[in-house]
Amino acid sequence: MALVNFGHFTSMRMENQAIRGLSLHLDRLQRDCRAVFDTDLDRDEVLDYVRHAVGDEQGVATVRVTVFDPELDMGHPGSDATPHILVTMRLAGAMPPPPLAVRTFEFSRDTPEVKHVGLFSQLRLRRLAQRGGSDDVLFLETDGRISEGGTWNTGFVAEDGTVIWPQAAVLPGVTMQLLQNAYPHKVAPVTLADLPRMRAAFATNASIGVRAISVVNDRLFAVDGPVLSELQQCYVAIEGERAIHEGVHQPFW
């Protein structure tokens, strides 16, 4: 993978051997495998590898499943693919982490609907933001609409308390999907000019849950409002899945 940066992945937060949105993560892996490698991925094989990697770990960890083909090379990426599965695990921090201060850049990810391993551009901009005193990046499309963060989705809380997810070409994040299924919201275009009418901003992904954004460029946002607290509590209350097999819940281990 270091020599041919071609593949896709998903990252999941495991707590006491349960994963919120596990079925959605497996759906993503299957969907992206078809999009990237033009072939199908076996959900049960993925779960077997996850079980092997995790073992009897009872703590809180981030489990990443990466799909790649070591036989594809830079000269022949169009060859028929036989995807391999790599599962890695690292300890996860407390949720939610401290608020983020972000800086905006005009940028659109290549193939934004796929969670692919091509992260150089996002990490380069994240580095620039951090070198300039911010924590992370928030992307703008060429028409000025806010889209997503470096490795997370974003949402806003309007003055009337409405949760707004930006309408843009973004990765359909699992955490975002879970929250959209559980909490009232609307999807609408959001630009920098709209930010004075927003009460709060937040970032979401499987590792951080719902994380407050305190600063966008030079605009400050509240980080302890009731809607943010409700979103965080709503996400924590979502029950983790222990296994998915043809739509039937079974013991994960």
Coordinates of C-alpha atoms in Angstrom, one line a residue:
M1 CA 0.0 0.0 0.0
A2 CA 3.0 2.3 0.5
L3 CA 4.0 1.9 -3.1
V4 CA 0.5 1.8 -4.8
N5 CA -1.9 4.0 -2.9
F6 CA -5.1 2.4 -4.1
G7 CA -7.8 1.0 -1.9
H8 CA -10.5 1.9 0.5
F9 CA -11.3 1.5 4.2
T10 CA -13.7 2.1 7.0
S11 CA -12.9 3.0 10.7
M12 CA -15.2 1.8 13.5
R13 CA -15.2 2.6 17.2
M14 CA -15.5 -0.6 19.3
E15 CA -16.7 -0.4 22.9
N16 CA -16.9 -3.6 24.9
Q17 CA -16.9 -5.6 21.6
A18 CA -19.9 -3.7 20.1
I19 CA -19.8 -1.3 17.2
R20 CA -22.4 1.4 16.4
G21 CA -23.5 1.1 12.9
L22 CA -21.6 -2.1 12.1
S23 CA -24.0 -3.0 9.4
L24 CA -23.6 0.4 7.7
H25 CA -19.8 0.0 7.9
L26 CA -20.1 -3.4 6.2
D27 CA -22.5 -1.9 3.6
R28 CA -19.9 0.8 2.9
L29 CA -17.1 -1.8 2.4
Q30 CA -19.1 -3.8 0.0
R31 CA -20.3 -0.7 -1.9
D32 CA -16.8 0.8 -2.1
C33 CA -15.2 -2.5 -3.1
R34 CA -17.6 -2.7 -6.1
A35 CA -16.8 1.0 -7.0
V36 CA -13.0 0.7 -6.5
F37 CA -12.2 -2.9 -7.6
D38 CA -15.3 -3.8 -9.6
T39 CA -15.8 -6.9 -7.5
D40 CA -17.7 -8.1 -4.5
L41 CA -16.6 -8.3 -0.9
D42 CA -17.6 -11.1 1.5
R43 CA -19.1 -9.5 4.7
D44 CA -18.5 -12.7 6.7
E45 CA -14.8 -12.8 5.7
V46 CA -14.5 -9.2 6.9
L47 CA -16.1 -10.1 10.2
D48 CA -13.8 -13.1 10.6
Y49 CA -10.7 -10.9 10.2
V50 CA -12.1 -8.3 12.7
R51 CA -12.8 -11.0 15.2
H52 CA -9.3 -12.4 14.8
A53 CA -7.7 -9.0 15.2
V54 CA -9.8 -7.9 18.2
G55 CA -9.7 -11.2 20.1
D56 CA -11.0 -10.7 23.7
E57 CA -10.2 -7.0 23.9
Q58 CA -12.9 -5.5 26.1
G59 CA -11.8 -1.8 26.1
V60 CA -12.5 1.1 23.7
A61 CA -10.6 0.9 20.4
T62 CA -10.7 2.1 16.8
V63 CA -10.8 -0.8 14.4
R64 CA -9.9 0.0 10.8
V65 CA -10.7 -2.3 7.9
T66 CA -8.6 -1.6 4.8
V67 CA -9.3 -3.3 1.4
F68 CA -6.5 -3.4 -1.1
D69 CA -4.9 -5.7 -3.8
P70 CA -1.1 -6.2 -3.4
E71 CA -1.0 -7.6 -6.9
L72 CA -2.1 -4.4 -8.6
D73 CA 0.8 -2.2 -9.6
M74 CA 1.1 1.4 -10.9
G75 CA 1.4 0.3 -14.5
H76 CA -1.6 -2.0 -14.5
P77 CA -4.3 -0.8 -12.1
G78 CA -6.9 -2.0 -14.6
S79 CA -6.1 -5.7 -14.1
D80 CA -8.8 -7.9 -12.5
A81 CA -8.5 -7.4 -8.7
T82 CA -8.5 -9.9 -5.8
P83 CA -9.0 -7.7 -2.8
H84 CA -7.2 -8.5 0.5
I85 CA -8.4 -7.4 3.9
L86 CA -6.2 -5.7 6.5
V87 CA -7.5 -5.1 10.0
T88 CA -5.7 -2.8 12.4
M89 CA -6.6 -1.6 15.8
R90 CA -5.5 1.3 18.1
L91 CA -6.8 2.5 21.4
A92 CA -9.5 5.2 21.1
G93 CA -9.7 8.4 23.2
A94 CA -12.6 9.7 25.3
M95 CA -15.7 10.8 23.4
P96 CA -16.3 13.6 22.6
P97 CA -12.8 15.1 22.4
P98 CA -12.2 18.8 23.1
P99 CA -13.7 21.4 20.6
L100 CA -12.0 22.0 17.3
A101 CA -10.7 25.2 15.8
V102 CA -10.8 24.9 12.0
R103 CA -9.6 26.8 9.0
T104 CA -11.4 26.7 5.6
F105 CA -9.8 25.8 2.3
E106 CA -11.4 25.5 -1.1
F107 CA -11.0 21.8 -1.8
S108 CA -13.0 18.8 -3.0
R109 CA -12.0 15.2 -2.4
D110 CA -11.6 12.9 -5.4
T111 CA -14.5 10.6 -5.6
P112 CA -16.0 11.9 -2.4
E113 CA -18.7 9.2 -2.1
V114 CA -15.9 6.6 -1.5
K115 CA -13.8 6.4 1.7
H116 CA -10.6 5.7 -0.1
V117 CA -7.0 5.7 1.0
G118 CA -5.9 8.7 -1.0
L119 CA -5.5 11.0 1.9
F120 CA -2.4 13.1 0.9
S121 CA -4.3 16.2 -0.1
Q122 CA -6.5 16.3 3.1
L123 CA -3.4 15.7 5.3
R124 CA -1.4 18.3 3.5
L125 CA -4.1 20.9 4.2
R126 CA -4.6 19.7 7.8
R127 CA -0.8 20.2 8.3
L128 CA -1.1 23.7 6.8
A129 CA -4.0 24.5 9.2
Q130 CA -2.1 23.1 12.2
R131 CA 1.1 25.0 11.3
G132 CA -1.1 28.1 11.2
G133 CA -2.5 27.5 14.7
S134 CA -5.8 25.7 13.9
D135 CA -6.7 22.1 14.7
D136 CA -8.1 21.0 11.4
V137 CA -9.6 21.9 8.1
L138 CA -13.1 22.6 6.8
F139 CA -13.6 22.3 3.0
L140 CA -15.4 24.7 0.7
E141 CA -16.6 23.8 -2.8
T142 CA -15.8 26.0 -5.7
D143 CA -19.2 27.7 -5.4
G144 CA -18.5 28.6 -1.7
R145 CA -20.6 25.9 -0.1
I146 CA -19.3 24.2 3.0
S147 CA -18.9 20.5 2.4
E148 CA -17.0 18.4 5.0
G149 CA -13.9 18.3 7.2
G150 CA -10.6 16.5 6.5
T151 CA -11.8 13.2 7.8
W152 CA -15.2 14.0 9.2
N153 CA -18.6 15.3 8.3
T154 CA -19.9 18.6 9.6
G155 CA -23.2 20.0 10.7
F156 CA -24.6 23.2 12.1
V157 CA -27.2 24.4 14.6
A158 CA -29.3 27.3 13.4
E159 CA -30.5 30.1 15.6
D160 CA -33.9 28.4 15.9
G161 CA -32.2 25.2 17.0
T162 CA -32.6 23.3 13.7
V163 CA -29.8 20.9 12.9
I164 CA -28.5 21.5 9.3
W165 CA -26.3 19.2 7.4
P166 CA -24.6 20.9 4.4
Q167 CA -25.9 19.9 1.0
A168 CA -22.7 19.1 -0.9
A169 CA -20.7 16.3 -2.4
V170 CA -19.5 14.6 0.8
L171 CA -18.7 11.2 2.1
P172 CA -21.9 9.6 3.5
G173 CA -20.4 9.1 7.0
V174 CA -21.8 6.3 9.2
T175 CA -22.0 8.6 12.2
M176 CA -23.8 11.2 10.2
Q177 CA -26.3 8.6 8.9
L178 CA -27.0 7.2 12.4
L179 CA -27.6 10.8 13.7
Q180 CA -29.8 11.7 10.7
N181 CA -31.9 8.5 11.4
A182 CA -32.2 9.4 15.1
Y183 CA -32.4 13.2 15.3
P184 CA -34.6 15.8 13.4
H185 CA -32.7 17.8 10.8
K186 CA -32.6 19.2 7.4
V187 CA -30.1 19.1 4.6
A188 CA -29.5 22.5 2.9
P189 CA -26.6 24.5 1.4
V190 CA -24.4 26.3 4.0
T191 CA -21.9 29.0 3.0
L192 CA -19.5 31.1 5.1
A193 CA -22.0 34.0 4.7
D194 CA -24.6 31.8 6.6
L195 CA -22.3 31.3 9.6
P196 CA -23.4 34.4 11.5
R197 CA -26.9 32.8 11.6
M198 CA -25.6 29.6 13.1
R199 CA -25.5 29.0 16.9
A200 CA -23.1 26.1 16.9
A201 CA -21.1 23.8 14.6
F202 CA -19.9 20.3 15.0
A203 CA -17.9 17.5 13.5
T204 CA -18.8 13.8 13.3
N205 CA -17.1 10.5 12.6
A206 CA -17.0 7.1 14.3
S207 CA -13.9 7.9 16.3
I208 CA -15.0 11.2 17.8
G209 CA -18.8 10.9 17.8
V210 CA -20.2 14.4 17.9
R211 CA -17.4 17.0 18.5
A212 CA -18.0 20.7 18.9
I213 CA -16.4 23.2 16.6
S214 CA -15.4 26.3 18.5
V215 CA -13.9 28.4 15.7
V216 CA -14.3 28.6 11.9
N217 CA -11.6 30.9 10.7
D218 CA -12.2 33.9 13.0
R219 CA -15.9 33.2 13.9
L220 CA -16.5 31.8 17.4
F221 CA -19.3 29.2 18.2
A222 CA -20.8 28.1 21.4
V223 CA -19.6 24.6 22.5
D224 CA -22.0 23.8 25.2
G225 CA -25.5 24.5 23.9
P226 CA -28.5 22.2 24.5
V227 CA -28.7 20.9 20.9
L228 CA -25.1 19.9 20.9
S229 CA -25.6 18.1 24.2
E230 CA -28.7 16.3 22.8
L231 CA -26.8 15.2 19.7
Q232 CA -23.9 13.8 21.8
Q233 CA -26.3 12.0 24.1
C234 CA -28.3 10.7 21.1
Y235 CA -25.2 9.2 19.6
V236 CA -24.0 7.6 22.8
A237 CA -27.5 6.1 23.3
I238 CA -27.3 4.3 19.9
E239 CA -26.8 0.6 20.7
G240 CA -23.8 -1.1 19.3
E241 CA -24.2 -4.1 17.0
R242 CA -22.3 -7.3 17.9
A243 CA -22.7 -9.1 14.6
I244 CA -24.6 -8.8 11.4
H245 CA -25.2 -11.9 9.2
E246 CA -27.8 -11.6 6.5
G247 CA -29.7 -9.1 8.6
V248 CA -29.8 -11.2 11.7
H249 CA -28.2 -10.2 15.0
Q250 CA -25.9 -12.9 16.4
P251 CA -23.3 -13.0 19.1
F252 CA -20.2 -11.0 17.9
W253 CA -17.7 -13.3 19.7

